Coordinates of C-alpha atoms in Angstrom, one line a residue:
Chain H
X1 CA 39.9 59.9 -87.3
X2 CA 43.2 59.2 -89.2
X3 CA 41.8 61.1 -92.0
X4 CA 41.5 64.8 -89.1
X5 CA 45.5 64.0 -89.0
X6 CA 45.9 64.0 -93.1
X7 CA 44.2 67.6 -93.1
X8 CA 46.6 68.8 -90.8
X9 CA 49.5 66.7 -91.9
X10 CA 49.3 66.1 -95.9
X11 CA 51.8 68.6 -97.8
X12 CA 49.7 68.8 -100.7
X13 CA 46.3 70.6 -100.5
X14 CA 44.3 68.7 -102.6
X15 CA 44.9 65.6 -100.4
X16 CA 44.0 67.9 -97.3
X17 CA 40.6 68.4 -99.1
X18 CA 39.8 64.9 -100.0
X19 CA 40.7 64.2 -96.3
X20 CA 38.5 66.6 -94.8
X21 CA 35.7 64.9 -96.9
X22 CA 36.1 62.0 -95.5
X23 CA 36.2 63.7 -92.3
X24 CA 33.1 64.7 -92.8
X25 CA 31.5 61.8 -94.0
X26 CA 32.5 59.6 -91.1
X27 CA 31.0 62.5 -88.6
X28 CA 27.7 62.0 -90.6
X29 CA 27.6 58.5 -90.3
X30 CA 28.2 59.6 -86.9
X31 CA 25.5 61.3 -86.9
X32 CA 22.9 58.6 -88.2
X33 CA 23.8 56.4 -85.4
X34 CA 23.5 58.7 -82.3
X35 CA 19.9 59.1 -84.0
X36 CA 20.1 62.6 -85.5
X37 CA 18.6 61.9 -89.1
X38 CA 17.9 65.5 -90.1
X39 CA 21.5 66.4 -88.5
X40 CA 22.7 64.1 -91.0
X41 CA 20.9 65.3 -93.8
X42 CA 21.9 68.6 -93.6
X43 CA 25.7 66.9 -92.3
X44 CA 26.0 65.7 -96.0
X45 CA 23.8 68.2 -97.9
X46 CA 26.1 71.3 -96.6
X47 CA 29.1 70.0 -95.5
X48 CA 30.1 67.7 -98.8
X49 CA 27.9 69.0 -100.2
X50 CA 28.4 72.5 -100.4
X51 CA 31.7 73.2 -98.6
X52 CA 34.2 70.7 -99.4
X53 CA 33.4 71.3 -102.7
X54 CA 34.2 75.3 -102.2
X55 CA 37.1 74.3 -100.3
X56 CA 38.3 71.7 -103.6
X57 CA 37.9 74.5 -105.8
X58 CA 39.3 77.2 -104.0
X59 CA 42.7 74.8 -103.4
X60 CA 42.5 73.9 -107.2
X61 CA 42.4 77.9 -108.6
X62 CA 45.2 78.6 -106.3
X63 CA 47.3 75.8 -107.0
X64 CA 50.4 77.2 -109.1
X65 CA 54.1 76.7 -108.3
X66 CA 54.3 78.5 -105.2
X67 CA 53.4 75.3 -103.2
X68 CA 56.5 73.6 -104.1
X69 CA 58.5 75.7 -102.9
X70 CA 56.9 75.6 -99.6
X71 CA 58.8 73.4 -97.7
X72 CA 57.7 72.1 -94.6
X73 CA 59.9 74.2 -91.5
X74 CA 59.8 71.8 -88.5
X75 CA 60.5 75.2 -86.1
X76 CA 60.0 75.2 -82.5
X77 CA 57.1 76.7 -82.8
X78 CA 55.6 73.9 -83.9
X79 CA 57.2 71.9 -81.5
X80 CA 55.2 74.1 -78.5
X81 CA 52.2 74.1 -80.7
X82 CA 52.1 70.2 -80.9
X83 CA 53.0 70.2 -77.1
X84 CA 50.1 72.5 -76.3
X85 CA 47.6 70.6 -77.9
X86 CA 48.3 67.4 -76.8
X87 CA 48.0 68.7 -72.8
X88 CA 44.6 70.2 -74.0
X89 CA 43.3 66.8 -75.5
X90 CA 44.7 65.3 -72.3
X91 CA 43.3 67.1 -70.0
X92 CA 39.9 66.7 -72.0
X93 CA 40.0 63.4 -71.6
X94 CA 41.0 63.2 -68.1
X95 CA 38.0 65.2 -67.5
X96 CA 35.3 63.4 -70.0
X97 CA 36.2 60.5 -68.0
X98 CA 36.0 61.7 -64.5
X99 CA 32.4 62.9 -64.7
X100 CA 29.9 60.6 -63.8
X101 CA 27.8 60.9 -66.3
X102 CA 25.0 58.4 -64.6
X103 CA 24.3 61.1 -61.9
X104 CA 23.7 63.5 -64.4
X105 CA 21.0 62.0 -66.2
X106 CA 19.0 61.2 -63.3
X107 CA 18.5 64.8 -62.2
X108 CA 17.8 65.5 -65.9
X109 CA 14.9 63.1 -66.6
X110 CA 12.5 63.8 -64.7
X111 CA 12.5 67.0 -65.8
X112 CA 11.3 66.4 -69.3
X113 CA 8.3 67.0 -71.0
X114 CA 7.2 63.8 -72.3
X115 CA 5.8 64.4 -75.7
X116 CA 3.9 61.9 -78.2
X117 CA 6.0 58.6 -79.7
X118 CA 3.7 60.0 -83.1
X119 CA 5.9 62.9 -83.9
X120 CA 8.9 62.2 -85.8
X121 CA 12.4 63.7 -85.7
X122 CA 11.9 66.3 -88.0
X123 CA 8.6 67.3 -87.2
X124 CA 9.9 68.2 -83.5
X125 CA 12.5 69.8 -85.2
X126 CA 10.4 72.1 -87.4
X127 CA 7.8 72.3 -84.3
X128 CA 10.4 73.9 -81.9
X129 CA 11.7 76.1 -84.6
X130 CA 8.1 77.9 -85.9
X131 CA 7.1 77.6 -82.1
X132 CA 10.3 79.1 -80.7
X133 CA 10.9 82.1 -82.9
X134 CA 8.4 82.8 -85.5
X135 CA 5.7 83.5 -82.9
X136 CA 7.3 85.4 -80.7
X137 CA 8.2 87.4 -84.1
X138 CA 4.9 87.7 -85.1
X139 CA 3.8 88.8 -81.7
X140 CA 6.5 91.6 -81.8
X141 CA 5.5 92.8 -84.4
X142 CA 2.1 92.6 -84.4
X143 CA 2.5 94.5 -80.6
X144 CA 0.0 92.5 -78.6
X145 CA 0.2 92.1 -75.4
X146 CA 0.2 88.6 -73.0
X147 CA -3.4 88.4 -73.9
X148 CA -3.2 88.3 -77.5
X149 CA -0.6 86.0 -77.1
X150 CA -3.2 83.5 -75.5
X151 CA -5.3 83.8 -77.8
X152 CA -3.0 83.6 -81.3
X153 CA -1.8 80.2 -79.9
X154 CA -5.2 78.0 -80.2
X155 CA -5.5 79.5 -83.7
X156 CA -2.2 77.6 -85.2
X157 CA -3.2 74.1 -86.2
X158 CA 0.4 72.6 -85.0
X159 CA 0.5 74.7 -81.9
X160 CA -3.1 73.9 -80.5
X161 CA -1.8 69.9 -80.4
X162 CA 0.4 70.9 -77.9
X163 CA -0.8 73.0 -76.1
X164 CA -4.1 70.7 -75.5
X165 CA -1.9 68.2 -74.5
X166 CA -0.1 70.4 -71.9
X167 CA -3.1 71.7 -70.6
Chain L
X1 CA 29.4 53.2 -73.5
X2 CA 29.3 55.4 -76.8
X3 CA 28.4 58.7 -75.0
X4 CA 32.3 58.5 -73.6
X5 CA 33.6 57.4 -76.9
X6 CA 31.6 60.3 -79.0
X7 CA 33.3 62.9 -76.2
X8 CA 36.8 61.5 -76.6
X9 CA 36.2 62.0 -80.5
X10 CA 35.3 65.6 -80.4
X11 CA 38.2 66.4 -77.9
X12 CA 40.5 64.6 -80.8
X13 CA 38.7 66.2 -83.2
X14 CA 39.5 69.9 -81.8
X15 CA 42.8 69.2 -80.9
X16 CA 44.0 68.4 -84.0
X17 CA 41.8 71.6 -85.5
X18 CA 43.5 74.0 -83.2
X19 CA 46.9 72.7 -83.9
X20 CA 46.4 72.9 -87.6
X21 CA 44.6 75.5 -87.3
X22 CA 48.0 77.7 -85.2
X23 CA 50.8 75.8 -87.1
X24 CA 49.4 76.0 -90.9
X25 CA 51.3 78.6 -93.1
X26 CA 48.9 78.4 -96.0
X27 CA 45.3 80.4 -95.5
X28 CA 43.4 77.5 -97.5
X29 CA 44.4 74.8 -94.4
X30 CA 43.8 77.2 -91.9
X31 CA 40.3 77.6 -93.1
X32 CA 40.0 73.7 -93.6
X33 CA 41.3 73.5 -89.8
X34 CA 38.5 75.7 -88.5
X35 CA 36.1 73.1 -89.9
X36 CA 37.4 70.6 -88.2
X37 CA 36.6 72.4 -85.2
X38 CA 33.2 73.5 -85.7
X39 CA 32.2 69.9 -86.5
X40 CA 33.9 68.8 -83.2
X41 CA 31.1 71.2 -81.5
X42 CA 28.5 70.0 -83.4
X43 CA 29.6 66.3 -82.3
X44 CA 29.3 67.4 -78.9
X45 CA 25.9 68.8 -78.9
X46 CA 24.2 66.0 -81.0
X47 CA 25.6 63.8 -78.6
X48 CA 24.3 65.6 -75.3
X49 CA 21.0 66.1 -76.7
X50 CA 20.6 62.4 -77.9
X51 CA 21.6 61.8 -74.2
X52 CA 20.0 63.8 -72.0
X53 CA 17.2 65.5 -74.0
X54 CA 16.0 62.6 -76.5
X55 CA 12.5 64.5 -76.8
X56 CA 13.4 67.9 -77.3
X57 CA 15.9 68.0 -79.4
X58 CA 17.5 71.3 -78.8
X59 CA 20.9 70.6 -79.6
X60 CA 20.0 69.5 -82.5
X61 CA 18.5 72.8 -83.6
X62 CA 21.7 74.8 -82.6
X63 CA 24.0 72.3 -84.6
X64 CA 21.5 73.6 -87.5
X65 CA 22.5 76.8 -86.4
X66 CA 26.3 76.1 -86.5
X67 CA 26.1 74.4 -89.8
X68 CA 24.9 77.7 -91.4
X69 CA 27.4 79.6 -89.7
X70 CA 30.2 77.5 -91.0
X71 CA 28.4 77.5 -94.7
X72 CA 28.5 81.5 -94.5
X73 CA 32.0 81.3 -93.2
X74 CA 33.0 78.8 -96.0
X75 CA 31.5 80.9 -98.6
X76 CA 33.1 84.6 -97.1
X77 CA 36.3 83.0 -96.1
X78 CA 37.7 81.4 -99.3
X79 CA 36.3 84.5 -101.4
X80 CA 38.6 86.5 -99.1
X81 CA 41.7 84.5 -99.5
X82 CA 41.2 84.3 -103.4
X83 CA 41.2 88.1 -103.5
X84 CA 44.1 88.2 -101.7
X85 CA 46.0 85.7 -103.9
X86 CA 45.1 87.7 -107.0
X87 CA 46.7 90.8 -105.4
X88 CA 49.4 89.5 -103.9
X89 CA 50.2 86.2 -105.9
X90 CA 50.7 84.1 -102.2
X91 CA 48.1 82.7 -99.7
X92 CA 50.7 83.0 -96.4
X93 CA 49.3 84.4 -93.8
X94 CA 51.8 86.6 -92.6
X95 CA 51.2 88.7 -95.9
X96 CA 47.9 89.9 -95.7
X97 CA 48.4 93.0 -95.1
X98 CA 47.0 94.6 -97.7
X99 CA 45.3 97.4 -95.7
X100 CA 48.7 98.3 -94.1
X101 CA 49.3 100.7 -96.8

């Protein structure tokens, strides 16, 4: 949380950097404890991984004498900006804590489609990904109709447990 | 409860990414900014879909989504700005204009 503040706030880039990485490593420890493993994963795997590291070296090629003599210009501008802002995180607020989020859920459960405790995280993830898109790719481009549909979906080993258990 | 808490953080979280991300001069911490904001909108949708959908798991799918997005972005934007800074020697943003000529 203080470290959002030293991206925006740090003169020097490469502090802004190392800020943001610790930015993003809080938001993926975040992540592991609202129970998101494979969000996490792929949190620390791109993120860190991958983008603060692009971000470290792009602010490290750059980095000639031309930052020191950019000195910070308070202008009013800024002033409006920082103004601005801090309405829209207030009135965020104002409204995250309005809604009742108990009322909400209630209408919400019922409607879900209670699936096996078997299945892990992942597993659903990769399930509602091939499921989702790559059939109805294949069906396009295969050009069969509703019927052929019906019958492609008993033939997928990972589809047929679900759709047995729907049925 | 932490459902109010994780909400509160993303709002903070994209607050301070769109006032960095208005006030920076420099096109490195703009670009830096924008992440902040894209992983306040991640935030929010892990957190709704641990919330309300805990067995389908649809938000988490389009954060996936959103992390490739900001990978591509991170890999086009900073290739962008280090062209500019070899033809123009500055990463300002009020000098790219390059195809103004």
């Amino acid at each position: 949380i203080l470290g959002s503040l030293g991206v925006v706030l740090f003169m020097n880039p490469i502090f802004s950097a190392f800020s943001l990485g610790l930015v993003l490593v809080c938001i993926s420890l975040f992540y592991i404890l609202s129970n998101s493993h494979f969000v996490a994963a792929s949190q620390l795997l791109i993120y860190v991984g991958a983008i603060n590291v692009l971000i470290i070296f792009v602010v490290v090629f750059m980095n000639g004498s031309k930052y020191y003599q950019d000195f910070r210009l308070w202008t009013v501008g800024d002033g409006i900006t920082l103004m601005v802002c801090t309405s829209i995180f207030v009135s965020l607020i104002t409204t995250i804590l309005d809604t009742s989020w108990r009322e909400i859920i209630w209408t919400t459960r019922p409607n879900q489609i209670i699936e096996q405790d078997l299945i892990s995280t992942s597993q659903q993830i990769g399930i509602h990904l091939v499921e989702g898109y790559v059939i109805g790719e294949l069906c396009q481009l295969l050009d069969v109709g509703l019927v052929g549909y019906q019958l492609m979906i008993p033939s997928l080993p990972f589809a047929s447990q679900l759709v047995n258990h729907q049925g | 409860m932490i459902f109010e808490h994780a909400l509160v953080l993303s709002a903070y979280l994209f607050s301070i990414g769109i006032y960095g991300l208005i006030t920076s001069r420099n096109m490195v911490r703009a670009l830096m900014c924008l992440e902040l904001i894209l992983n306040a909108v991640n935030i929010n949708l892990v957190t709704f879909s641990d919330f309300f959908d805990s067995r389908q798991l649809k938000g988490n799918i389009f954060s996936i989504f959103v992390i490739a997005i900001a990978a591509a972005e991170a890999a086009i934007g900073p290739a962008i700005v280090s062209s500019i800074y070899r033809n123009r020697k500055s990463t300002r943003i009020n000098q790219s204009n390059l195809l103004n000529k």
